[in-house]
C-alpha positions as a LaTeX table, in Angstrom:
\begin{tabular}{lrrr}
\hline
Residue & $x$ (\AA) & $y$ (\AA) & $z$ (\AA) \\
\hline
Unk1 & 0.07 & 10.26 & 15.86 \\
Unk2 & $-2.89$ & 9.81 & 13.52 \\
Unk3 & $-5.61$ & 10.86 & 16.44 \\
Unk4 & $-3.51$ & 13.74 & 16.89 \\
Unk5 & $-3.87$ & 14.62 & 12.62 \\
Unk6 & $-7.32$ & 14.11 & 12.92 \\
Unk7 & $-7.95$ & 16.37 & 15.54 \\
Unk8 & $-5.55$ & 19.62 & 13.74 \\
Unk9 & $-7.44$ & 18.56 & 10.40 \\
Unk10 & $-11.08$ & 18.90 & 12.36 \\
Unk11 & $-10.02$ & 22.04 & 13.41 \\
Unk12 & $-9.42$ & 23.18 & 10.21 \\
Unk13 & $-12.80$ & 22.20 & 9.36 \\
Unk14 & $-12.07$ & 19.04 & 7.51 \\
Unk15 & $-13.96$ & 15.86 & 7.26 \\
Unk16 & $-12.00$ & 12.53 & 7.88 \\
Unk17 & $-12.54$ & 9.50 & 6.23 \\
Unk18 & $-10.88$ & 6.13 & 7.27 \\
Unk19 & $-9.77$ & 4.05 & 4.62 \\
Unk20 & $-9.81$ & 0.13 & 4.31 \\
Unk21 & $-6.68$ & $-0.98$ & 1.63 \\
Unk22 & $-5.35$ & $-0.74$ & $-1.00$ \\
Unk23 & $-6.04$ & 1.60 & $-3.68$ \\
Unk24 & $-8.43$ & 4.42 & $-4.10$ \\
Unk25 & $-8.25$ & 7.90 & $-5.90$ \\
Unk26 & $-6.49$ & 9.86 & $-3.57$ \\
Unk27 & $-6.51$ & 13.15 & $-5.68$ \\
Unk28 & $-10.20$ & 12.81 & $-5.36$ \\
Unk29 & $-10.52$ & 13.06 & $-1.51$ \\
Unk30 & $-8.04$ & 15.96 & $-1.53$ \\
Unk31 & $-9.42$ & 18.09 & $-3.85$ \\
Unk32 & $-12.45$ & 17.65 & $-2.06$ \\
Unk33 & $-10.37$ & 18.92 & 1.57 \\
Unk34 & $-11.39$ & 15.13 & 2.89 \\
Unk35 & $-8.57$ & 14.03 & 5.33 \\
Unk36 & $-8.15$ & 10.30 & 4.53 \\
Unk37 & $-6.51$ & 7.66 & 7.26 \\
Unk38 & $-5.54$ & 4.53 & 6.24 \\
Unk39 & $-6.74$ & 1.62 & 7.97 \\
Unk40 & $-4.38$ & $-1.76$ & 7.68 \\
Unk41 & $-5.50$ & $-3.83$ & 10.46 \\
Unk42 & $-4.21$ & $-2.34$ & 12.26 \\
Unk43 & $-1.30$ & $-4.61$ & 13.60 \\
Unk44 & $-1.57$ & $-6.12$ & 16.71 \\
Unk45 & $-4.16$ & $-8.42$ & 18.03 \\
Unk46 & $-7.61$ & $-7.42$ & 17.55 \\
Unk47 & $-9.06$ & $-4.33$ & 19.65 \\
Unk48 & $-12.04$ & $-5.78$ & 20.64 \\
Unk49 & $-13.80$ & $-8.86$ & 20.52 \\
Unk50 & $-16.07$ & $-8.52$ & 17.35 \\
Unk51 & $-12.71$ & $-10.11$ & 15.62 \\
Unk52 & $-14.63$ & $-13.22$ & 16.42 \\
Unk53 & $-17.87$ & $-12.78$ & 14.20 \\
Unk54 & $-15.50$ & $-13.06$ & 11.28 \\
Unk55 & $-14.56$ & $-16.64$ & 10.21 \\
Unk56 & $-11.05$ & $-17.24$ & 11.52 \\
Unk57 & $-9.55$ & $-18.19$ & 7.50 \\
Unk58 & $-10.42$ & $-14.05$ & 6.65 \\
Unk59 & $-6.97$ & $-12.70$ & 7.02 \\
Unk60 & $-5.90$ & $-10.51$ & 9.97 \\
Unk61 & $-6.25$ & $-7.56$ & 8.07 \\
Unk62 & $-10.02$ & $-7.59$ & 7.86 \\
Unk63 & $-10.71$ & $-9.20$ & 11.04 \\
Unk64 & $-8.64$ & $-6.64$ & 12.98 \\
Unk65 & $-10.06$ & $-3.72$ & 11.26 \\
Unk66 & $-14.07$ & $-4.98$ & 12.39 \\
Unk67 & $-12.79$ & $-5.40$ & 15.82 \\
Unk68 & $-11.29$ & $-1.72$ & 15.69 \\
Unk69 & $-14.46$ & $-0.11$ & 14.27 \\
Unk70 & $-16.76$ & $-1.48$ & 16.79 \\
Unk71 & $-14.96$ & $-0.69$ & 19.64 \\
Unk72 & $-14.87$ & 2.76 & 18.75 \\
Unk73 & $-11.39$ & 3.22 & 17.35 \\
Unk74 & $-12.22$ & 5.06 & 14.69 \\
Unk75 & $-15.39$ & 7.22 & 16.47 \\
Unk76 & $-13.36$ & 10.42 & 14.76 \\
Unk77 & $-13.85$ & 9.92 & 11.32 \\
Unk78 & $-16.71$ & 10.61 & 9.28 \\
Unk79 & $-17.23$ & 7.86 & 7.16 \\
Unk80 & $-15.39$ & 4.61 & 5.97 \\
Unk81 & $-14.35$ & 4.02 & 2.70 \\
Unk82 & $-14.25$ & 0.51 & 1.36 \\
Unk83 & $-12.59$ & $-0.10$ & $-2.19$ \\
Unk84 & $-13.29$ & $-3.87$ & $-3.55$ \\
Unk85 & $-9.51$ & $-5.38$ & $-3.16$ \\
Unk86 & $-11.11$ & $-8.44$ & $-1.87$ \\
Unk87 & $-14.72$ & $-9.73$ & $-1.02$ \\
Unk88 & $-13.64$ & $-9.94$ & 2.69 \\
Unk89 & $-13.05$ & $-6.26$ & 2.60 \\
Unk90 & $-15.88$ & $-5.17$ & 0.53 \\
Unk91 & $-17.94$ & $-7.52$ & 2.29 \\
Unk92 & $-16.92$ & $-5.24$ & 5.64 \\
Unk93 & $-19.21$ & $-2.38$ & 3.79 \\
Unk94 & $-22.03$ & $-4.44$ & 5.17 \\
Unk95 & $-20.56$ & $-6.20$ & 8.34 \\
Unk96 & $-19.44$ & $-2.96$ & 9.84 \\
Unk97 & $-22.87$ & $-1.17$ & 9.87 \\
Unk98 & $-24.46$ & $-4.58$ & 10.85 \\
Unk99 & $-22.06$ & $-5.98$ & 13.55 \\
Unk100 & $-20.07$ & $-3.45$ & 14.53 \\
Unk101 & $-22.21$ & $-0.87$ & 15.09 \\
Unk102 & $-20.90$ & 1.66 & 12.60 \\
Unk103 & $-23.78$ & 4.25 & 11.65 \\
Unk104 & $-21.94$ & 6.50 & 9.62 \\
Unk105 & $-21.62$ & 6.55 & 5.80 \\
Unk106 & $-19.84$ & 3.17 & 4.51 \\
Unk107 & $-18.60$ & 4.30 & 0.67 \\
Unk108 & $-17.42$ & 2.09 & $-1.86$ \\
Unk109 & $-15.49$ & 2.16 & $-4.61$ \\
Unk110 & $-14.73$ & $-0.07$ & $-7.08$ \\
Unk111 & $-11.15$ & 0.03 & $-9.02$ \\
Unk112 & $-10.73$ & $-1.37$ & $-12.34$ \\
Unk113 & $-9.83$ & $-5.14$ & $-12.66$ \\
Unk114 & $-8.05$ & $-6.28$ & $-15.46$ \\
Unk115 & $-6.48$ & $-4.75$ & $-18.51$ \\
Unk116 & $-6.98$ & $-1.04$ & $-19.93$ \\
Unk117 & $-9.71$ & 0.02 & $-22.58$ \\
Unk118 & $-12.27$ & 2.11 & $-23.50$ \\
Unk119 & $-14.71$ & 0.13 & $-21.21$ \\
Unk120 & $-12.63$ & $-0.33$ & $-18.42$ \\
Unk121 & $-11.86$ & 3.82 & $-18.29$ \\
Unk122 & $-15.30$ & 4.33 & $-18.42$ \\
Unk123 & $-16.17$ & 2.33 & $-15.50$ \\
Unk124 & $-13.88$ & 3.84 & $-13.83$ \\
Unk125 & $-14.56$ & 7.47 & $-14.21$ \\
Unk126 & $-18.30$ & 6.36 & $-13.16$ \\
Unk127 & $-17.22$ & 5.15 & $-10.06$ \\
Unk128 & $-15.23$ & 8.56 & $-9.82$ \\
Unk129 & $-18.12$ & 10.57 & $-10.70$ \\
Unk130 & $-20.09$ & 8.47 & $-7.79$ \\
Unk131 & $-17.64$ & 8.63 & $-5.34$ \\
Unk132 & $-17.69$ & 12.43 & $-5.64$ \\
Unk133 & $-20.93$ & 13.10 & $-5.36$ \\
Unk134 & $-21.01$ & 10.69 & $-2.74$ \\
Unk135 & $-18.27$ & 12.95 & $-0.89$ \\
Unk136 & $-20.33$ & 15.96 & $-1.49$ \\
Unk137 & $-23.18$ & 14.79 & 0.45 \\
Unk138 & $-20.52$ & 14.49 & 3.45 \\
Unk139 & $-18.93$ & 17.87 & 2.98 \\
Unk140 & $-21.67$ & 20.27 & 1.44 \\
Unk141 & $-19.50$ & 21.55 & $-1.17$ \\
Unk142 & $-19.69$ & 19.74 & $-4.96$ \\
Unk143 & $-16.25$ & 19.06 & $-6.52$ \\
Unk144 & $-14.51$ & 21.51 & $-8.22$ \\
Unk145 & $-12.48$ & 20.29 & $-11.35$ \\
Unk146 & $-9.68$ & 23.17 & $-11.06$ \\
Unk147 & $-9.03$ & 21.73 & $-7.61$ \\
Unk148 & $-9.13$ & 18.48 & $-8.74$ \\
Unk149 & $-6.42$ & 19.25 & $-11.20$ \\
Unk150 & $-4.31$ & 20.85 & $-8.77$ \\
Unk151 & $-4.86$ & 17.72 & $-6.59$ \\
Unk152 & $-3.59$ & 15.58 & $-9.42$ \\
Unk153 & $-0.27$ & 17.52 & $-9.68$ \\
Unk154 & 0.38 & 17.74 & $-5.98$ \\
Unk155 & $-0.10$ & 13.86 & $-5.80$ \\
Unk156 & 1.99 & 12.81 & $-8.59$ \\
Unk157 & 4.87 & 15.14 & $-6.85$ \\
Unk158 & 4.89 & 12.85 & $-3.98$ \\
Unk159 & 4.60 & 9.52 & $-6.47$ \\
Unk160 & 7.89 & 11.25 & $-7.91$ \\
Unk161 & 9.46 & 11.38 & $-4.66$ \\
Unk162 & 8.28 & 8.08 & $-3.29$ \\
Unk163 & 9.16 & 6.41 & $-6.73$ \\
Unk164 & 12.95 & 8.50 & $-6.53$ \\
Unk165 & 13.06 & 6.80 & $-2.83$ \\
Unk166 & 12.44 & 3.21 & $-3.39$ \\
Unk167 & 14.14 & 2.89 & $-7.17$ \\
Unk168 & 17.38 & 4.65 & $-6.12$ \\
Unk169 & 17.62 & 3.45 & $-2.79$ \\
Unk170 & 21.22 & 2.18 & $-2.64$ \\
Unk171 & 22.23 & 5.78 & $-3.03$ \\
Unk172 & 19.78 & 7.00 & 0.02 \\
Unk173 & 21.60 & 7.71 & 3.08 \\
Unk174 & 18.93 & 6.25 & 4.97 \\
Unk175 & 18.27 & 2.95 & 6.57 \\
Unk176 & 15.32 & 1.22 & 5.99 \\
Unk177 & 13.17 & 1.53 & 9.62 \\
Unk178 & 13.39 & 5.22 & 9.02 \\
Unk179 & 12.50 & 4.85 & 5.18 \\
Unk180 & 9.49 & 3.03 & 5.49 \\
Unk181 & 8.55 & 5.00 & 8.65 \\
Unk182 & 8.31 & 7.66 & 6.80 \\
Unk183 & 6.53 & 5.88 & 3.57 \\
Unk184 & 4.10 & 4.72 & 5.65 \\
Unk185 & 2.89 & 8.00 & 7.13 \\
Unk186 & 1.64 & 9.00 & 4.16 \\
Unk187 & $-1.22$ & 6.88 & 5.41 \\
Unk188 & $-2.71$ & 9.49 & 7.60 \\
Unk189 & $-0.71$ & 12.71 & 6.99 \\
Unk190 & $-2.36$ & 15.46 & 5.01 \\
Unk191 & $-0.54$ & 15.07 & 1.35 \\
Unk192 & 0.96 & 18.60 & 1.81 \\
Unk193 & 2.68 & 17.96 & 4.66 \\
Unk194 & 3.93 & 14.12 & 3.78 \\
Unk195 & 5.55 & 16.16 & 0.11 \\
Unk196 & 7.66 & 18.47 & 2.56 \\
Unk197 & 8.59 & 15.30 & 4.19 \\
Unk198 & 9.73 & 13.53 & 1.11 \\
Unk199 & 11.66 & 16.60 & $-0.13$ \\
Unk200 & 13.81 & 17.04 & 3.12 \\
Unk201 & 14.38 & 12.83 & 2.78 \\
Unk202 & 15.14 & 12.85 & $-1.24$ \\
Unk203 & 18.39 & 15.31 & $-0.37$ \\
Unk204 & 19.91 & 12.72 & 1.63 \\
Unk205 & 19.94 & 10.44 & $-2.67$ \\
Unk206 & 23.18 & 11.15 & $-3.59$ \\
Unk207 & 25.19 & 9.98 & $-7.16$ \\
Unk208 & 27.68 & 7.49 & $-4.47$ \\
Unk209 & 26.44 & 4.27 & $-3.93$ \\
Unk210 & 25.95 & 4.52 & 0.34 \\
Unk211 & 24.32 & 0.99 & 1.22 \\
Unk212 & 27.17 & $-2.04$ & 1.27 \\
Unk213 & 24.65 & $-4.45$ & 3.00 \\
Unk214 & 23.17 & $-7.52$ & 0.86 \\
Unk215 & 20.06 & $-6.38$ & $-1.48$ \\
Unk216 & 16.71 & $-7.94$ & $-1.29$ \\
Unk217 & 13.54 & $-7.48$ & $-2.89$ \\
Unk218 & 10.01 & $-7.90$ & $-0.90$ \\
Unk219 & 6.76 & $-8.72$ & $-2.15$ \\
Unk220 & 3.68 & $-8.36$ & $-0.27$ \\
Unk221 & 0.57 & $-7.25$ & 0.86 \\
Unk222 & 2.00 & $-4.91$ & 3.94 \\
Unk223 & 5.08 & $-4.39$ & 5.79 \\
Unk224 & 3.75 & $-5.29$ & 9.43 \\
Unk225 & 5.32 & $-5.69$ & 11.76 \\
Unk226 & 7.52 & $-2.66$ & 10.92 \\
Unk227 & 10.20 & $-4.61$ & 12.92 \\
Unk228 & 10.81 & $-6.22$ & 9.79 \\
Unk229 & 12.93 & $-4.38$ & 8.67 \\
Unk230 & 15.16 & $-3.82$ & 11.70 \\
Unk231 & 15.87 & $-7.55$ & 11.67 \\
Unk232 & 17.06 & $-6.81$ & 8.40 \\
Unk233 & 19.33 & $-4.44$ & 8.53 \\
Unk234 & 20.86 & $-6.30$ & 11.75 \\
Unk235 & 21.30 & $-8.98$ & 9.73 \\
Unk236 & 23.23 & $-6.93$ & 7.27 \\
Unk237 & 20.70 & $-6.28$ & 4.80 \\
Unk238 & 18.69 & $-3.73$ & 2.81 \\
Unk239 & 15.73 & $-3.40$ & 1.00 \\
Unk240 & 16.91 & $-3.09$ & $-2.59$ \\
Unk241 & 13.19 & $-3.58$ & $-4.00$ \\
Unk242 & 9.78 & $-2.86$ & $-2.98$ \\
Unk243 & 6.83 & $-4.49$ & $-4.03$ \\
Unk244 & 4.55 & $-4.08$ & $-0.74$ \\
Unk245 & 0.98 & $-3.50$ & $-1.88$ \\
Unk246 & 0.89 & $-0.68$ & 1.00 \\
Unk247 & 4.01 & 0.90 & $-0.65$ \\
Unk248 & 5.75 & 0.30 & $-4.09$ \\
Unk249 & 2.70 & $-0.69$ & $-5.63$ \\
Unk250 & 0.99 & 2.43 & $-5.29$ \\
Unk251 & 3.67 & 4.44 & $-7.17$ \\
Unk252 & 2.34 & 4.70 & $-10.65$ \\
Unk253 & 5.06 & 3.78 & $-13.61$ \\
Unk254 & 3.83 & 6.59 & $-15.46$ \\
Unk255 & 2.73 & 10.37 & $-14.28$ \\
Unk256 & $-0.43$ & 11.66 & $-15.38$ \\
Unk257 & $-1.12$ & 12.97 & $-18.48$ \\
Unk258 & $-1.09$ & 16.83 & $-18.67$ \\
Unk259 & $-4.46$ & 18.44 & $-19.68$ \\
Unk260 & $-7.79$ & 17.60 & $-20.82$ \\
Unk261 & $-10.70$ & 16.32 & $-18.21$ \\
Unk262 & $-9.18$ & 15.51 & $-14.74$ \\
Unk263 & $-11.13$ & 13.15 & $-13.86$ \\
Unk264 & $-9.93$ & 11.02 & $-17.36$ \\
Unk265 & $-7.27$ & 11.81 & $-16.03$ \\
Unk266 & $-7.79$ & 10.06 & $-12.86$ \\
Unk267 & $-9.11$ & 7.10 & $-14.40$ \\
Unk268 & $-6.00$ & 6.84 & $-17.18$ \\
Unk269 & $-4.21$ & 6.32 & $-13.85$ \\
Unk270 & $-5.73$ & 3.56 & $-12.80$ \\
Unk271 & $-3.76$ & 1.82 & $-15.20$ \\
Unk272 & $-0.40$ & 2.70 & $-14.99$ \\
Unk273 & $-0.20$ & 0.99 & $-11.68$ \\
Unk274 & 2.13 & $-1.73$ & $-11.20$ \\
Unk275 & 0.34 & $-5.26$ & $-11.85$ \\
Unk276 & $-1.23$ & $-5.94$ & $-8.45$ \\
Unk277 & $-3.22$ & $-8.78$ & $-7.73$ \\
Unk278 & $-5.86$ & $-6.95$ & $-5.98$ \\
Unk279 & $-6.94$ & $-5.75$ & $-9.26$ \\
Unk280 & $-6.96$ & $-9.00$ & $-11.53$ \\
Unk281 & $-4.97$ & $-8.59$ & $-14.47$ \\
Unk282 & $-2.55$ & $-10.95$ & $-16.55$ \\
Unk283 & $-0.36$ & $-12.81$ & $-14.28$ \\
Unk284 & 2.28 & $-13.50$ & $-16.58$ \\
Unk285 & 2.72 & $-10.16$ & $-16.81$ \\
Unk286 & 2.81 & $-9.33$ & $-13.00$ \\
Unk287 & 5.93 & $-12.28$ & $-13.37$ \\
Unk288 & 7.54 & $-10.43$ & $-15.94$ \\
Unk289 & 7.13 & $-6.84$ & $-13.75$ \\
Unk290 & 8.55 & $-8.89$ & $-10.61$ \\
Unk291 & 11.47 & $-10.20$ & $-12.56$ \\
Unk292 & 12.43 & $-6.76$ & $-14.35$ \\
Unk293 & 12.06 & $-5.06$ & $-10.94$ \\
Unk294 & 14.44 & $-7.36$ & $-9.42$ \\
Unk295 & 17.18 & $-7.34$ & $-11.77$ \\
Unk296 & 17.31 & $-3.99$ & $-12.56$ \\
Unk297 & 17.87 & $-3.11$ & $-8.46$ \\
Unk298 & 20.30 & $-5.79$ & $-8.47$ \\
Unk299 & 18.61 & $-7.56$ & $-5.84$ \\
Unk300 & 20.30 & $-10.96$ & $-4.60$ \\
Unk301 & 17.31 & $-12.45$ & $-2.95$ \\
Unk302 & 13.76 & $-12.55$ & $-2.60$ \\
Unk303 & 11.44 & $-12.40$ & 0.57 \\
Unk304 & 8.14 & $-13.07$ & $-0.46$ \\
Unk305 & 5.99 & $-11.84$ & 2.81 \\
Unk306 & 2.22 & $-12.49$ & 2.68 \\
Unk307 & $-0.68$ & $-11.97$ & 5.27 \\
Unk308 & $-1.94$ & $-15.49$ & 6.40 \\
Unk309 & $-5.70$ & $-15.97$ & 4.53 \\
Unk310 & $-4.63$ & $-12.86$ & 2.00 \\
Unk311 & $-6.28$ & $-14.89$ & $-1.03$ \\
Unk312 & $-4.87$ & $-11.92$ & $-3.58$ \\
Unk313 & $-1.76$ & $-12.65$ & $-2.52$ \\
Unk314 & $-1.51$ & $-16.18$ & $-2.01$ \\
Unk315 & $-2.92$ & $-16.64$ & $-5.64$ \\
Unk316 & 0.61 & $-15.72$ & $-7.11$ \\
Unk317 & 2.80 & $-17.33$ & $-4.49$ \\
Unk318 & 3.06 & $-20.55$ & $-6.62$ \\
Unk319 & 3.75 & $-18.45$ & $-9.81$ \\
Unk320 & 6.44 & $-16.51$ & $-7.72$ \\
Unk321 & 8.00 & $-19.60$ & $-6.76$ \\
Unk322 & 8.38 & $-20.91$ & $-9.86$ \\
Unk323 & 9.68 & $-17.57$ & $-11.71$ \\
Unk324 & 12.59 & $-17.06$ & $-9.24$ \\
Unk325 & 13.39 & $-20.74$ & $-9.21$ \\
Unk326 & 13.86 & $-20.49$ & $-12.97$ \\
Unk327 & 16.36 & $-17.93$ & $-12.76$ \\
Unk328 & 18.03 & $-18.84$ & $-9.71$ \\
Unk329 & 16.73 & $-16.33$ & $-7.53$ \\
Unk330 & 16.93 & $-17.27$ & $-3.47$ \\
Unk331 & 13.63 & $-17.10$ & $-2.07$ \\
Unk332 & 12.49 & $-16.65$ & 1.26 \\
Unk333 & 8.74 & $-17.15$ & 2.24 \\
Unk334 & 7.11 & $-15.80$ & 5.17 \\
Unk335 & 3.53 & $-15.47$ & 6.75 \\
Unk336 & 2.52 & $-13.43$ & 8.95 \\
Unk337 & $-0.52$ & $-12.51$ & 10.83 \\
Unk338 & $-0.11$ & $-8.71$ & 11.89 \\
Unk339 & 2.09 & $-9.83$ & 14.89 \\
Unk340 & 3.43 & $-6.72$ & 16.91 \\
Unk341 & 6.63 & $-7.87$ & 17.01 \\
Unk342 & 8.48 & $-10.24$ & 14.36 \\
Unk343 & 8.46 & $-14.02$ & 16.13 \\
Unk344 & 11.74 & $-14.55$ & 17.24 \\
Unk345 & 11.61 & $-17.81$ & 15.03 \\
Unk346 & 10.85 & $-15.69$ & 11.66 \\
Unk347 & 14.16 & $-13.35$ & 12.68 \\
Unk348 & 16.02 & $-16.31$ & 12.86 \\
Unk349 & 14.97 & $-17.78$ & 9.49 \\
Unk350 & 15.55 & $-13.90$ & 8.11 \\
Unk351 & 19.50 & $-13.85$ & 9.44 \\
Unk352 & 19.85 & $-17.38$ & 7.73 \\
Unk353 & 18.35 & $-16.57$ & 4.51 \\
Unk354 & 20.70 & $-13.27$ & 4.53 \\
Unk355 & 23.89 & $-15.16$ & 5.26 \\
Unk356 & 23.03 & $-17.86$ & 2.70 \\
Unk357 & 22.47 & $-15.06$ & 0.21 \\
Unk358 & 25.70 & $-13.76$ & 0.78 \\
Unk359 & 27.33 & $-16.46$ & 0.94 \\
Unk360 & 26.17 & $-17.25$ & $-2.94$ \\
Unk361 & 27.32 & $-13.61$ & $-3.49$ \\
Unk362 & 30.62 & $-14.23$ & $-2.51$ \\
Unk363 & 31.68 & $-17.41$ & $-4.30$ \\
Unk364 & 33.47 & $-17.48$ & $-7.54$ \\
\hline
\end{tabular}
């Protein structure tokens, strides 16, 4: 599916550039007319054998996506963007060029870490400014602020829609394989055609509560394998929460502000992400976001699902633990290493967890 968007975007004249997680201005790239495809891995075991010139603690997510490069799997695109969510992924900036072969542009892009202020917006709209001019170089054509204004509106229409998906989810007629299928292709669709998507899915919210199974919450780094969350649901649960860095925590909690310079505008952004620990911040206040998030969706359990050797993520585990023990929150933890399929193992500890949580649910 994404060779096949590549190819209709190149027809359209359209430069593609593959992009290594998690956060990056979007709006930027489109207003540009760059295609973007994510890269997360991608799942499996590694395409190639250049996995191995990666120490084996660098989580799958890097390793994989070397492997892919230099065997050619991503030949189509026209340059590789890596954003600093971790040194093993900005480190890739260098590796790819030098060990797998990859003689294309390798851009970078720095997001903010840590708290908002005047300093912190200003760094970021440098690295906007950068990243643009860097883009021009690949496409010929300068950016044009009236498009990038155009591409901030069309973006925050689908952060509506995702956001209206995830928060009102018990009253989406829509189990969650097909939900997060379609989530997730915003990863390589062209933003136009993922809003149409979202539209036709946001009729199915309703004002009747439609999902009776037990409600969790995730946390993570990324939904992989995608099976997941069929275990889930045949264990009689839903997702009642999201806090995936490949999926709720790239809805912003706040649109953009209307007017003045887009690209302030763009950087203000930045900062009304959810607290992520790919980009630093307080992490008392990333506790106090996870908490909120899962009483308010009336979640009755927590799986906590990390990447094996994803430092970012492993870094609040231990706060995690302890929040949710505090308030007498079930927690499940899993780790993964972008396995195709869940380990049968894993599905069985998911169907206990779920009857244990309902169980609790249940008693007087």
């Amino acid at each position: 599916m994404r060779a096949a968007t590549i190819s209709a975007r190149k027809k359209l004249g359209q430069k593609t550039v593959v992009v290594l997680p998690v956060h990056y201005p979007r709006e930027l790239f489109t207003a540009m007319d760059v295609h973007t495809v994510e890269l997360w891995g991608p799942p499996g075991p590694p395409r190639g054998p250049d996995a191995g010139r990666i120490q084996p603690y660098v989580c799958a997510v890097v390793r994989n996506a070397l492997a892919f490069i230099a065997a050619g799997g991503a030949d189509a695109a026209d340059a590789v963007l890596f954003p600093h969510t971790c040194d093993s992924i900005q480190g890739l900036a260098t590796l790819a060029p030098d060990f797998g072969g990859w003689g294309k542009p390798a851009l970078r892009f720095l997001h903010p870490k840590g708290e908002d202020g005047p300093a912190a917006r200003a760094f970021v709209r440098a690295e906007l400014a950068h990243l643009a001019d860097e883009l021009a170089r690949l496409t010929g054509m300068p950016l044009a602020l009236p498009r990038l204004e155009e591409a901030i509106g069309l973006h925050a229409r689908i952060d509506r829609l995702r956001g209206e998906l995830l928060t009102r989810r018990a009253f989406l007629d829509m189990a969650d394989p097909a939900l997060y299928r379609l989530l997730r292709r915003g990863v390589f669709l062209w933003p136009g055609d993922h809003l149409a998507e979202l539209a036709v899915a946001a009729q199915s919210l309703g004002e009747e509560r439609v999902q009776s199974g037990v409600p969790l919450m995730v946390t993570g780094y990324v939904p992989e394998p995608m099976t997941l969350f069929d275990s889930l649901a045949s264990a009689g649960a839903f997702v009642a929460a999201d806090d995936y860095a490949a999926v709720g925590r790239r809805v912003p909690l706040s649109p953009p502000a209307d007017g003045g310079d887009p690209l302030d505008t763009l950087a203000a952004k930045a900062f009304t992400m959810p607290p992520c620990p790919t980009r630093g911040g307080d992490q008392d206040v990333r506790m106090e976001y996870l908490e909120t998030l899962y009483r308010r969706s009336g979640s009755a359990g927590l799986v906590v699902h990390v990447q094996k050797f994803c430092e970012p993520e492993l870094f609040d585990v231990p706060a995690i633990r302890r929040r949710f023990a505090r308030i007498g929150a079930p927690l499940l933890y899993l780790e993964g290493e972008l396995e195709t399929p869940l380990p049968g193992q894993v599905v069985t500890r998911l169907e206990a967890f779920v009857e244990l949580v309902d169980a609790g649910r249940k008693d007087p």
